[in-house]
Amino acid sequence: MSMKTRVSAYTLSVALIWSSGALAQQMKAEVLHWWTSAGESASVKVFADQFTKAGGTWVDNAIAGGANARTAGINRMVGGNPPTMMQFNTGKQFDELVSNDLVRDVDTFAKANKWREIMPKPIVDATVRESKFYAVPVNIHGQNWMFYNTKVFADAGLEPPKTFPELIASGEKLKAKGIIPIALGGQPNWEHNLFRAVVVGHGGAEMFRQLYGTRKPDVVKTPKFKETVEIFGKMRGLVDPGSPGRNWNDATALVITNKAAMHFNGDWAKGEFIAAGQTAGKEYGCTVVGQEPKLVIGGDVFVFPETKDKAALATQEKLIQVLLDPTTQIEFNKKKGSIPVRMDVDVSSMDVCAQKAHTILENPANQVESMEILSPPNFSGAMQDAVTQYWNNPNMSADAFIEKIVAAMRDAA
Amino acid sequence: METISIGVPSVAAKGSRTRRSVRTRLPAAIALLPTALIVLVVFIGCMLWTVRLSFTSSTLLPKLDWVGFAQYSRLFANDRFLTSASNIVIFGTLFIAGCLIIGFLLAVFIDQNVRGEGLFRTIFLYPYSMSFVVTGVAWQWFLNPGLGLQKLVRDMGFESFTFDWLVNQRMAIYTIVIAGLWHGTGLTMAILLAGLRGIDADLWKAAKVDGIPTWRVYTSVVLPLLRPMVVTAVVLLTTGVVKLYDLVVAMTLGGPGIATEVPAKFVMDHLFERNNIALGTAAATVMLITVIAILAPWVYVRYVRPQGRHA
């Protein structure tokens, strides 16, 4: 027994010396995220490299699939063995971690570096809880882009549509020419993404906020909402029969290969065009459909689990500094397809789509917070079920769909 | 003894006999203790925990309040859950019946001492070695109207040929059944073939002497003898039905619309994506009750009643 005690005391003291030594020499950061695709891992490597340059050791813990990664990370936090830093999407995903005191408040850094002034308000609001920053936003993703094939439109003698009624009209013409008007990955979440693009583009930012944010049934009973839903319903006829079940990147490929004209997706779809050797503004274009283009924005944040270990605290602080460094921001977002979360950096070295996003977002009236920020997953899930039923059943009327939305609002209250 | 027929026999015995039997059984009891603990804590414990959570308003993290049957009334008003429930009935019935019928026919076919038996057996059993994810993706490609079968036949000159079940709301669930059958029949065949091989050759000779047609021997003599094999196959296939998840995720992701949703996917989505632990566990509890309700009569007939008769 005494032998055992001595051994454990020895291990303990070694561990103590080692950890205090680590404070001085080496910062070791275990980072849990779900950026596993080629483009994503290239972008996370920018962070890793910059952190290594700053003298730290980056231990990459990538778990495929957002839901899996979040479950693994939350379990570790609850179990008392958290990673140094962990990814979340901007929004409500980490609400309960904040209310259970599992993540660290980083407001001192936010105040010192004026985050509230240099970041768009929807992003700030989505990261702040009880008037304190509990996470570090790292990028802005636009979710309602319309990518289009410039050649297909030129051949058909059409201009890319600016509004949704225009889109329906040109869609019919393209269809008559044997082109797939809209390439859609027919999986519930992409159908829902398309629906949101129509709501914000045709119904406007206020309707979008009321539908996903305040969730009062009044908004869906307005004539304008019904009109929006009917436009979305007409779009059912503009996709090809092979759409159900298709992956989003296969849908993007249809536009790349001149088979389809338009594709609604978030800016991450740019990665597919880049991988196919195409350039924004040349082979493909990007635009936001709607009278006044509004960009639905979300993004990614990192949270820093609560810890008492001084070395870990110092490491976390270094990480925060690295994440928001202007050069890191530009390089990271070029790879990721998003735009820098800081509006005060120069984006002239980025592609035309990113520059367009930056220009749109310079007017705060054009910034619309994404569904992930506005709705709890419970409600967005119920909405998704309603949208996918309407989209896949050509016989379902707009009124029946609206009834389903009302039910979703009631159930997820 | 008559009345406590299903109790443990040693309970009733008294005196030194009990003490001795305890001593001899002690090592066995100790050896079984870890298993017993795991069963109690992990299986039963988690089951009770799940049932308890279904009566709460838990969202992302478990919360131990009490909301009565609120989650259940939400569950049974949920289109998606109702579709899931009817889908699992359709899938379960067709899948089990189909596997048994096709599996039996294949087994009979191989049992005719065909040449290259080993080859056929491998071919038929091979799909079973694929994971459901691989099966689902392969069938998704094969049944996709723009890529697979339909396009192939059309390219061969039959322009009007249509086979779009995969993207058709009413028929999509049957494509899942087809993929499931492709995956599961091989195993059923192997089990039934083993049974067929175990049947006494004298029975066949006797039947021949009596001049009974072969099909009649199969239906009236062989099939009843294969009962234990059929039961084994049914049990294995049923577990496959209850946990049906990955095949659907890989093949249709529950679509088109909600046409191919299944209960296990409902539970998974609500637990891990929608931060709705309470509704997810309520659905899991309903699944559990259904399985128990189906199994209970069978367990009673098979294990409880016979013992009662012998005692």
XYZ file of C-alpha atoms in Angstrom:
724
model
C 0.000 0.000 0.000
C 2.706 2.498 0.986
C 4.429 1.781 -2.280
C 1.284 2.672 -4.112
C 0.859 5.908 -2.185
C 4.413 6.915 -2.920
C 3.943 6.226 -6.593
C 0.809 8.257 -6.798
C 2.328 11.126 -4.839
C 5.233 11.039 -7.242
C 2.979 11.089 -10.275
C 1.023 13.926 -8.790
C 4.088 16.044 -8.114
C 5.458 15.326 -11.576
C 2.142 16.301 -13.034
C 2.117 19.502 -11.032
C 5.637 20.450 -12.055
C 4.873 19.564 -15.628
C 1.715 21.606 -15.747
C 3.248 24.683 -14.173
C 6.171 24.241 -16.559
C 3.705 24.064 -19.384
C 2.366 27.443 -18.387
C 5.723 28.985 -19.027
C 6.833 27.054 -22.066
C 4.021 25.469 -23.937
C 0.369 26.103 -24.416
C -1.451 22.987 -25.388
C -4.918 23.488 -26.811
C -7.292 20.683 -27.569
C -9.808 21.952 -30.066
C -13.051 20.131 -30.722
C -14.787 20.942 -34.014
C -16.622 19.357 -36.927
C -14.769 20.880 -39.844
C -13.871 17.703 -41.660
C -14.442 18.346 -45.381
C -11.433 19.262 -47.523
C -12.170 22.994 -47.584
C -13.097 23.091 -43.915
C -9.987 21.311 -42.691
C -7.865 23.635 -44.835
C -9.505 26.559 -43.096
C -9.094 25.198 -39.582
C -5.447 24.615 -40.420
C -5.078 28.406 -40.714
C -6.023 28.713 -37.040
C -3.760 25.815 -36.103
C -0.786 27.291 -37.953
C -1.261 30.743 -36.467
C -1.554 29.277 -32.987
C 1.597 27.233 -33.504
C 3.358 30.374 -34.697
C 2.269 32.092 -31.497
C 4.037 29.341 -29.553
C 1.204 26.947 -28.823
C 0.550 23.311 -29.574
C -2.695 22.642 -31.426
C -4.292 19.281 -30.734
C -6.922 18.812 -33.386
C -10.018 16.877 -32.362
C -12.298 16.843 -35.381
C -15.503 14.853 -35.099
C -17.503 14.382 -38.284
C -21.051 15.712 -38.150
C -22.125 18.734 -36.124
C -24.611 16.860 -33.978
C -22.081 14.144 -33.100
C -19.395 16.646 -32.265
C -21.703 18.722 -30.090
C -22.959 15.661 -28.231
C -19.399 14.476 -27.604
C -18.262 17.915 -26.459
C -21.246 18.536 -24.182
C -20.829 15.109 -22.594
C -17.209 15.872 -21.866
C -18.051 19.243 -20.340
C -20.751 17.771 -18.145
C -18.333 14.984 -17.210
C -15.667 17.481 -16.129
C -13.092 16.762 -18.833
C -13.701 19.526 -21.380
C -11.595 20.391 -24.434
C -9.749 23.729 -24.335
C -11.991 25.219 -26.981
C -15.001 23.961 -28.832
C -16.925 24.954 -31.943
C -20.615 25.814 -32.061
C -22.806 27.479 -34.648
C -23.742 31.046 -33.880
C -27.056 30.838 -32.086
C -28.849 28.952 -29.391
C -26.834 25.743 -29.403
C -24.836 26.698 -26.317
C -27.595 28.446 -24.330
C -27.846 25.767 -21.685
C -24.085 25.541 -21.334
C -24.133 29.211 -20.356
C -27.017 28.828 -17.926
C -25.287 25.848 -16.306
C -21.988 27.770 -15.936
C -20.085 25.357 -18.119
C -18.492 27.940 -20.400
C -16.338 30.920 -19.649
C -17.401 34.517 -20.014
C -14.991 36.319 -22.362
C -16.427 39.789 -22.002
C -13.201 41.431 -20.805
C -11.606 40.648 -24.186
C -14.731 41.801 -25.986
C -14.639 45.147 -24.187
C -10.919 45.626 -24.675
C -11.153 44.938 -28.411
C -14.502 46.663 -29.077
C -16.223 43.548 -30.465
C -19.589 45.214 -30.095
C -18.549 47.916 -32.549
C -16.702 45.908 -35.173
C -19.103 42.971 -35.483
C -22.611 43.028 -37.026
C -25.324 43.388 -34.437
C -27.097 40.056 -35.147
C -23.830 38.220 -34.530
C -23.178 40.167 -31.325
C -26.719 39.560 -30.067
C -26.395 35.862 -30.815
C -23.214 35.507 -28.812
C -24.046 37.721 -25.854
C -26.011 36.275 -22.915
C -27.008 38.462 -19.967
C -25.054 41.282 -21.638
C -21.785 39.337 -21.663
C -19.926 37.583 -24.466
C -19.772 33.838 -23.809
C -18.233 32.843 -27.119
C -15.923 34.153 -29.802
C -17.490 34.524 -33.262
C -15.029 33.762 -36.039
C -16.907 34.190 -39.309
C -20.112 35.181 -41.065
C -21.864 32.811 -43.418
C -24.558 34.074 -45.757
C -27.241 31.435 -46.114
C -29.555 32.737 -48.848
C -27.265 33.093 -51.827
C -28.424 32.175 -55.280
C -25.621 30.778 -57.399
C -26.261 30.767 -61.124
C -24.610 29.541 -64.253
C -23.737 32.587 -66.383
C -23.507 30.580 -69.626
C -26.933 28.982 -69.231
C -28.548 32.379 -68.671
C -26.653 33.972 -71.595
C -27.622 31.112 -73.952
C -31.261 31.442 -72.978
C -31.113 35.191 -73.468
C -32.210 35.831 -69.896
C -30.955 37.963 -67.059
C -30.539 36.422 -63.615
C -33.796 37.211 -61.759
C -33.849 39.982 -59.175
C -37.107 39.064 -57.456
C -38.963 35.817 -56.843
C -41.900 36.474 -59.244
C -39.241 37.134 -61.913
C -37.539 33.925 -60.929
C -40.711 31.914 -61.475
C -41.168 33.495 -64.921
C -37.606 32.871 -66.097
C -37.690 29.436 -64.487
C -40.604 28.428 -66.715
C -38.715 29.655 -69.792
C -35.584 27.722 -68.832
C -37.635 24.619 -68.205
C -39.138 24.888 -71.695
C -35.597 24.895 -73.064
C -34.789 21.639 -71.266
C -32.678 23.184 -68.528
C -33.267 22.340 -64.870
C -34.275 25.781 -63.527
C -33.436 25.118 -59.876
C -30.939 22.529 -58.710
C -32.012 21.430 -55.267
C -30.598 18.913 -52.853
C -33.963 17.401 -51.936
C -33.269 16.747 -48.285
C -35.449 18.360 -45.617
C -32.865 20.866 -44.403
C -32.087 22.156 -47.927
C -35.756 22.425 -48.770
C -36.123 24.440 -45.591
C -33.135 26.598 -46.527
C -34.795 27.387 -49.859
C -38.017 28.275 -48.060
C -36.173 30.708 -45.813
C -34.556 32.358 -48.837
C -38.042 32.923 -50.265
C -39.419 34.240 -46.967
C -36.659 36.780 -46.481
C -36.462 37.662 -50.175
C -40.163 38.044 -50.870
C -41.689 38.529 -47.430
C -38.928 40.702 -46.048
C -36.714 40.788 -42.989
C -39.539 41.624 -40.599
C -41.642 38.651 -41.674
C -38.613 36.402 -41.339
C -37.978 37.621 -37.790
C -41.604 37.240 -36.793
C -41.858 33.746 -38.242
C -38.664 32.369 -36.725
C -38.140 34.763 -33.842
C -41.325 35.822 -32.071
C -43.317 32.925 -33.585
C -46.760 34.472 -33.209
C -49.379 32.850 -35.470
C -50.550 36.324 -36.618
C -47.690 36.643 -39.080
C -48.594 33.514 -41.041
C -52.198 34.647 -41.387
C -51.303 37.760 -43.410
C -52.012 37.826 -47.189
C -48.352 38.612 -47.822
C -47.278 35.400 -46.124
C -49.753 33.387 -48.137
C -48.400 34.955 -51.314
C -44.883 33.989 -50.249
C -45.937 30.440 -49.539
C -47.620 30.229 -52.946
C -44.456 31.392 -54.695
C -42.527 28.724 -52.825
C -45.216 26.259 -53.925
C -44.743 27.225 -57.583
C -41.041 26.510 -57.266
C -41.911 22.838 -56.725
C -42.400 22.628 -60.489
C -38.964 24.083 -61.211
C -36.823 21.256 -59.848
C -36.024 18.019 -61.657
C -37.615 14.673 -60.703
C -34.286 13.360 -59.374
C -34.144 15.989 -56.661
C -35.546 14.099 -53.638
C -32.769 12.721 -51.464
C -29.981 14.356 -53.456
C -26.970 15.710 -51.586
C -26.423 19.452 -51.788
C -23.041 19.122 -53.458
C -24.559 16.992 -56.231
C -27.067 19.791 -56.736
C -24.234 22.324 -56.971
C -22.563 20.050 -59.517
C -25.623 20.353 -61.777
C -24.994 24.095 -62.020
C -21.258 23.600 -62.513
C -21.879 21.213 -65.425
C -24.385 23.521 -67.209
C -27.313 21.198 -66.536
C -29.080 23.543 -64.153
C -29.428 27.303 -64.027
C -29.828 28.269 -60.374
C -28.949 26.891 -56.980
C -29.864 28.309 -53.596
C -27.366 27.623 -50.903
C -25.123 29.124 -48.285
C -21.750 30.526 -49.288
C -20.115 27.198 -48.413
C -21.243 26.008 -51.864
C -18.494 28.228 -53.299
C -16.036 25.517 -52.295
C -17.576 23.195 -54.907
C -17.193 25.788 -57.686
C -13.617 26.482 -56.637
C -12.816 22.765 -56.569
C -14.176 22.526 -60.137
C -11.780 25.275 -61.177
C -14.439 27.951 -61.674
C -14.191 31.618 -60.711
C -16.882 33.744 -59.147
C -18.166 36.337 -61.593
C -16.977 34.321 -64.601
C -18.486 30.835 -64.981
C -20.851 31.343 -62.094
C -22.394 34.300 -60.413
C -23.793 34.893 -56.954
C -26.653 37.123 -56.013
C -29.276 37.596 -53.355
C -32.827 37.455 -54.755
C -35.282 40.001 -53.382
C -36.304 43.598 -53.883
C -33.725 44.847 -51.454
C -31.114 42.161 -50.987
C -31.018 41.065 -47.371
C -28.434 38.589 -46.248
C -29.390 35.945 -43.706
C -26.292 35.532 -41.603
C -25.043 32.960 -39.183
C -21.633 31.538 -38.628
C -19.411 29.735 -36.223
C -18.237 30.559 -32.742
C -15.853 28.984 -30.295
C -16.709 28.547 -26.643
C -14.180 28.161 -23.887
C -15.170 25.646 -21.221
C -14.860 26.827 -17.627
C -11.613 25.689 -16.011
C -9.575 26.385 -12.874
C -6.288 25.327 -14.427
C -4.147 28.461 -14.878
C -2.254 27.045 -17.851
C -5.485 26.258 -19.620
C -6.798 29.756 -18.910
C -3.712 31.322 -20.445
C -3.982 29.031 -23.462
C -7.598 30.024 -23.967
C -6.665 33.677 -23.881
C -3.974 33.179 -26.495
C -6.482 31.342 -28.682
C -8.951 34.211 -28.530
C -6.233 36.591 -29.651
C -5.272 34.319 -32.569
C -8.830 33.744 -33.764
C -9.627 37.423 -34.252
C -6.304 38.594 -35.613
C -7.046 40.466 -38.929
C -4.657 38.390 -41.079
C -5.931 35.121 -39.622
C -9.484 36.295 -40.243
C -8.876 36.989 -43.960
C -6.935 33.783 -44.588
C -9.337 31.595 -42.631
C -12.419 32.984 -44.321
C -10.931 32.709 -47.812
C -10.638 28.993 -47.243
C -13.941 28.647 -45.435
C -16.004 30.567 -47.986
C -17.377 32.883 -45.318
C -16.449 36.491 -44.611
C -14.553 37.932 -41.652
C -16.619 38.559 -38.566
C -14.844 41.876 -38.121
C -16.298 44.486 -40.446
C -13.137 46.616 -40.044
C -10.800 44.439 -42.114
C -9.982 45.009 -45.763
C -11.707 42.394 -47.933
C -10.338 43.554 -51.295
C -8.180 40.427 -51.574
C -11.255 38.173 -51.336
C -13.475 36.974 -54.221
C -16.377 38.980 -55.666
C -19.010 37.046 -53.723
C -17.305 37.792 -50.414
C -16.944 41.439 -51.392
C -20.608 41.564 -52.321
C -21.516 40.078 -48.944
C -19.357 42.647 -47.186
C -21.016 45.498 -49.121
C -24.532 44.235 -48.374
C -23.740 43.859 -44.684
C -22.330 47.384 -44.388
C -25.920 48.567 -44.125
C -27.237 47.218 -40.792
C -30.759 47.104 -42.263
C -29.603 44.285 -44.543
C -28.345 42.084 -41.747
C -30.870 39.390 -40.913
C -30.058 36.907 -38.198
C -30.340 33.267 -39.234
C -32.894 30.738 -38.054
C -30.256 29.086 -35.867
C -30.005 32.372 -33.974
C -33.731 33.096 -33.833
C -35.321 29.696 -33.176
C -34.699 26.874 -30.743
C -33.805 23.619 -32.592
C -37.122 22.263 -31.431
C -39.096 24.794 -33.474
C -36.812 24.797 -36.505
C -37.116 21.006 -36.557
C -40.904 21.148 -36.481
C -40.834 23.808 -39.229
C -38.566 21.600 -41.289
C -41.071 18.746 -41.045
C -43.839 21.088 -42.225
C -41.804 22.535 -45.096
C -40.708 19.154 -46.403
C -44.282 17.895 -46.401
C -45.502 20.916 -48.375
C -42.591 20.826 -50.797
C -42.936 17.141 -51.615
C -46.681 17.008 -51.925
C -47.798 19.027 -54.973
C -51.416 18.612 -53.880
C -50.989 20.278 -50.507
C -52.544 23.748 -50.491
C -50.905 26.854 -49.096
C -53.588 26.962 -46.396
C -52.871 23.414 -45.257
C -49.187 24.299 -45.014
C -49.960 27.413 -42.995
C -52.044 25.276 -40.625
C -49.020 23.044 -40.102
C -46.856 26.064 -39.305
C -49.381 27.234 -36.725
C -49.276 23.763 -35.171
C -45.475 23.853 -35.122
C -45.568 27.236 -33.368
C -48.005 25.903 -30.784
C -46.077 22.681 -30.110
C -42.663 24.251 -29.866
C -43.771 27.097 -27.615
C -45.187 -26.330 -5.521
C -48.219 -26.357 -7.762
C -48.964 -22.706 -7.221
C -45.506 -21.188 -7.548
C -44.755 -22.918 -10.792
C -42.729 -20.093 -12.307
C -40.710 -19.302 -9.149
C -37.144 -20.444 -8.585
C -37.370 -24.052 -7.367
C -34.761 -23.696 -4.562
C -36.820 -21.015 -2.850
C -39.220 -23.625 -1.648
C -36.597 -26.124 -0.516
C -35.489 -25.832 3.094
C -32.790 -26.909 5.508
C -29.327 -28.285 4.833
C -30.051 -28.951 1.209
C -30.414 -25.242 0.598
C -27.208 -24.409 2.441
C -25.237 -26.945 0.470
C -26.645 -25.800 -2.794
C -25.794 -22.199 -1.907
C -22.190 -23.231 -1.283
C -21.918 -25.045 -4.585
C -23.616 -22.283 -6.435
C -21.630 -19.453 -4.905
C -18.800 -19.454 -7.481
C -21.324 -19.463 -10.267
C -23.204 -16.618 -8.648
C -20.020 -14.589 -8.274
C -19.078 -15.258 -11.858
C -22.471 -14.047 -13.027
C -22.547 -11.002 -10.784
C -20.864 -8.565 -13.204
C -23.269 -9.571 -15.964
C -26.201 -9.249 -13.632
C -25.027 -5.808 -12.535
C -24.573 -4.679 -16.113
C -28.028 -5.916 -17.012
C -29.551 -4.191 -13.985
C -27.690 -0.908 -14.156
C -27.062 -0.443 -17.857
C -30.078 -2.052 -19.497
C -32.853 -1.832 -16.958
C -31.465 1.340 -15.388
C -31.216 3.195 -18.689
C -34.649 1.975 -19.664
C -36.197 3.342 -16.481
C -34.240 6.577 -16.875
C -35.590 6.949 -20.413
C -39.152 6.373 -19.252
C -38.678 8.864 -16.433
C -37.321 11.520 -18.805
C -40.332 11.159 -21.064
C -42.464 12.663 -18.295
C -40.305 15.792 -18.043
C -39.833 18.945 -20.085
C -36.127 18.268 -20.751
C -34.657 19.940 -23.791
C -30.864 19.925 -24.271
C -29.955 18.625 -20.817
C -32.033 16.239 -18.712
C -34.257 18.002 -16.213
C -36.223 16.157 -13.553
C -39.532 17.974 -13.390
C -42.926 16.378 -13.979
C -45.266 17.315 -16.818
C -47.429 14.217 -16.861
C -48.440 12.910 -20.252
C -47.877 16.215 -22.074
C -45.099 14.808 -24.242
C -47.227 11.823 -25.207
C -50.134 13.956 -26.312
C -47.734 16.030 -28.416
C -46.276 12.846 -29.808
C -49.592 11.425 -30.944
C -50.552 14.737 -32.529
C -47.310 14.742 -34.510
C -47.737 13.904 -38.219
C -44.220 12.706 -38.469
C -44.485 10.250 -35.614
C -47.755 8.836 -36.925
C -46.230 8.381 -40.381
C -43.193 6.746 -38.756
C -45.399 4.346 -36.865
C -47.382 3.280 -39.920
C -44.165 2.981 -41.942
C -42.600 0.613 -39.451
C -45.697 -1.592 -39.615
C -45.546 -1.682 -43.433
C -41.821 -2.280 -43.440
C -41.922 -4.858 -40.641
C -44.678 -6.953 -42.188
C -43.315 -6.949 -45.732
C -39.690 -7.314 -44.667
C -40.198 -10.274 -42.344
C -42.686 -12.044 -44.614
C -40.562 -11.361 -47.689
C -37.326 -12.516 -46.078
C -38.956 -15.734 -44.871
C -40.583 -16.578 -48.211
C -37.665 -15.672 -50.451
C -35.136 -17.032 -47.958
C -37.014 -20.336 -47.783
C -37.246 -20.627 -51.578
C -33.540 -19.910 -51.932
C -32.722 -22.470 -49.258
C -34.853 -25.104 -50.995
C -33.177 -24.231 -54.287
C -29.705 -24.713 -52.842
C -30.796 -27.855 -51.049
C -31.426 -29.540 -54.412
C -27.691 -30.273 -54.508
C -27.163 -27.772 -57.307
C -23.731 -27.538 -58.852
C -21.632 -24.697 -57.472
C -23.575 -24.614 -54.234
C -20.796 -22.819 -52.404
C -20.795 -20.070 -55.008
C -24.557 -19.514 -54.795
C -24.485 -19.562 -51.020
C -21.785 -16.902 -51.027
C -23.651 -14.765 -53.544
C -26.907 -14.916 -51.590
C -25.288 -14.320 -48.232
C -22.936 -11.617 -49.449
C -25.337 -8.659 -49.135
C -25.614 -9.397 -45.424
C -21.938 -8.547 -44.986
C -22.639 -5.001 -46.221
C -23.527 -2.375 -43.686
C -26.958 -0.787 -44.029
C -25.276 2.473 -44.979
C -23.548 0.890 -47.980
C -26.752 -0.935 -48.897
C -28.745 2.285 -48.687
C -26.354 4.361 -50.773
C -26.052 1.639 -53.439
C -29.822 1.276 -53.749
C -30.267 5.022 -53.737
C -28.079 5.258 -56.824
C -29.648 2.232 -58.428
C -33.211 3.469 -57.952
C -32.567 7.149 -58.678
C -34.642 7.897 -61.787
C -31.915 10.080 -63.273
C -29.010 7.719 -62.677
C -30.046 4.129 -62.189
C -32.496 1.545 -63.398
C -34.981 3.910 -65.039
C -32.291 5.678 -67.034
C -30.692 2.369 -68.022
C -33.926 0.941 -69.414
C -34.760 4.235 -71.139
C -31.316 4.367 -72.712
C -31.944 0.885 -74.082
C -34.829 2.316 -76.075
C -37.860 1.972 -73.803
C -38.590 5.699 -73.572
C -41.751 5.457 -71.551
C -40.380 3.175 -68.850
C -40.902 4.688 -65.420
C -39.687 3.432 -62.097
C -39.596 6.386 -59.778
C -40.616 4.809 -56.485
C -37.670 6.331 -54.673
C -38.871 9.886 -55.337
C -42.575 9.081 -55.123
C -44.107 9.820 -51.754
C -46.543 6.933 -51.820
C -44.081 4.277 -52.989
C -40.804 5.341 -51.342
C -41.261 3.135 -48.275
C -41.395 0.089 -50.558
C -37.954 0.905 -51.933
C -36.694 0.651 -48.365
C -38.367 -2.752 -48.154
C -36.654 -3.835 -51.390
C -33.246 -2.788 -50.099
C -33.975 -4.472 -46.768
C -34.974 -7.697 -48.500
C -31.828 -7.665 -50.601
C -29.850 -7.319 -47.407
C -31.708 -9.750 -45.193
C -32.805 -12.723 -47.307
C -29.315 -14.240 -47.422
C -29.194 -14.633 -43.670
C -32.668 -16.165 -43.555
C -31.600 -18.542 -46.306
C -28.497 -19.607 -44.387
C -30.486 -20.294 -41.216
C -33.210 -22.240 -43.023
C -30.661 -24.139 -45.097
C -28.954 -25.305 -41.925
C -32.366 -26.508 -40.794
C -33.059 -28.292 -44.061
C -29.735 -30.080 -43.872
C -30.633 -31.324 -40.414
C -33.776 -33.094 -41.594
C -33.541 -36.852 -41.492
C -33.070 -38.373 -44.972
C -35.338 -41.254 -43.940
C -38.276 -38.846 -43.879
C -37.711 -38.086 -47.541
C -37.440 -41.762 -48.361
C -40.643 -42.517 -46.484
C -42.438 -39.709 -48.302
C -41.189 -41.032 -51.637
C -42.424 -44.522 -50.837
C -45.821 -43.085 -49.991
C -45.793 -41.146 -53.274
C -46.286 -37.714 -51.731
C -45.431 -34.838 -54.127
C -42.272 -32.912 -53.179
C -43.995 -29.544 -52.611
C -46.379 -31.239 -50.220
C -43.489 -32.699 -48.226
C -42.006 -29.211 -47.942
C -45.181 -27.538 -46.756
C -46.554 -30.292 -44.507
C -43.486 -32.070 -43.177
C -40.381 -29.944 -43.587
C -41.776 -26.544 -42.638
C -43.198 -27.710 -39.285
C -39.841 -29.343 -38.524
C -38.103 -26.043 -39.321
C -40.100 -24.187 -36.695
C -37.157 -23.414 -34.378
C -35.153 -22.074 -37.339
C -38.071 -19.915 -38.458
C -38.427 -18.549 -34.929
C -34.711 -17.703 -34.810
C -34.931 -15.964 -38.166
C -38.015 -14.009 -37.130
C -36.376 -12.830 -33.914
C -33.260 -11.672 -35.758
C -35.287 -9.934 -38.463
C -37.536 -8.263 -35.889
C -34.598 -6.641 -34.124
C -33.584 -5.348 -37.542
C -37.041 -3.839 -37.990
C -37.125 -2.122 -34.600
C -33.731 -0.514 -35.006
C -34.280 0.430 -38.671
C -32.433 3.735 -38.952
C -29.216 3.723 -40.952
C -30.801 2.253 -44.078
C -33.343 5.070 -44.161
C -30.770 7.745 -43.415
C -28.493 6.526 -46.185
C -31.218 5.951 -48.726
C -33.866 8.662 -48.390
C -33.149 10.645 -45.231
C -36.806 10.140 -44.378
C -37.972 11.720 -47.630
C -39.507 12.580 -49.980
C -41.160 14.804 -47.437
C -41.707 12.614 -44.412
C -42.727 9.588 -46.466
C -40.078 7.199 -45.182
C -39.600 8.380 -41.624
C -39.249 5.631 -39.013
C -39.557 5.733 -35.201
C -35.847 5.189 -34.502
C -35.009 8.180 -36.681
C -37.643 10.250 -34.903
C -35.981 9.409 -31.584
C -32.469 10.114 -32.827
C -33.401 13.434 -34.435
C -35.199 14.685 -31.358
C -32.525 13.551 -28.917
C -29.472 14.743 -30.754
C -30.433 17.384 -33.286
C -33.487 19.101 -31.970
C -32.520 19.316 -28.310
C -35.811 17.754 -27.407
C -34.890 14.950 -25.046
C -38.365 14.681 -23.564
C -40.191 14.124 -26.866
C -37.441 11.783 -28.069
C -37.614 9.651 -24.935
C -41.406 9.626 -25.128
C -41.139 8.164 -28.628
C -38.533 5.677 -27.387
C -40.861 4.643 -24.587
C -43.704 4.081 -27.023
C -41.361 1.889 -29.090
C -40.403 -0.057 -25.981
C -44.007 -0.610 -24.961
C -44.879 -1.762 -28.460
C -42.037 -4.255 -28.504
C -43.008 -5.560 -25.067
C -46.636 -5.817 -26.135
C -45.624 -7.912 -29.142
C -43.122 -10.045 -27.234
C -45.124 -10.660 -24.061
C -47.666 -13.154 -25.481
C -44.876 -15.026 -27.229
C -42.728 -15.225 -24.095
C -45.771 -16.350 -22.155
C -46.629 -19.118 -24.582
C -43.097 -20.281 -25.020
C -41.578 -20.080 -21.523
C -44.210 -19.503 -18.897
C -47.068 -21.788 -19.837
C -45.078 -24.992 -20.588
C -43.402 -24.761 -17.174
C -46.753 -24.360 -15.554
C -47.912 -27.529 -17.209
C -44.940 -29.616 -16.098
C -44.992 -28.521 -12.485
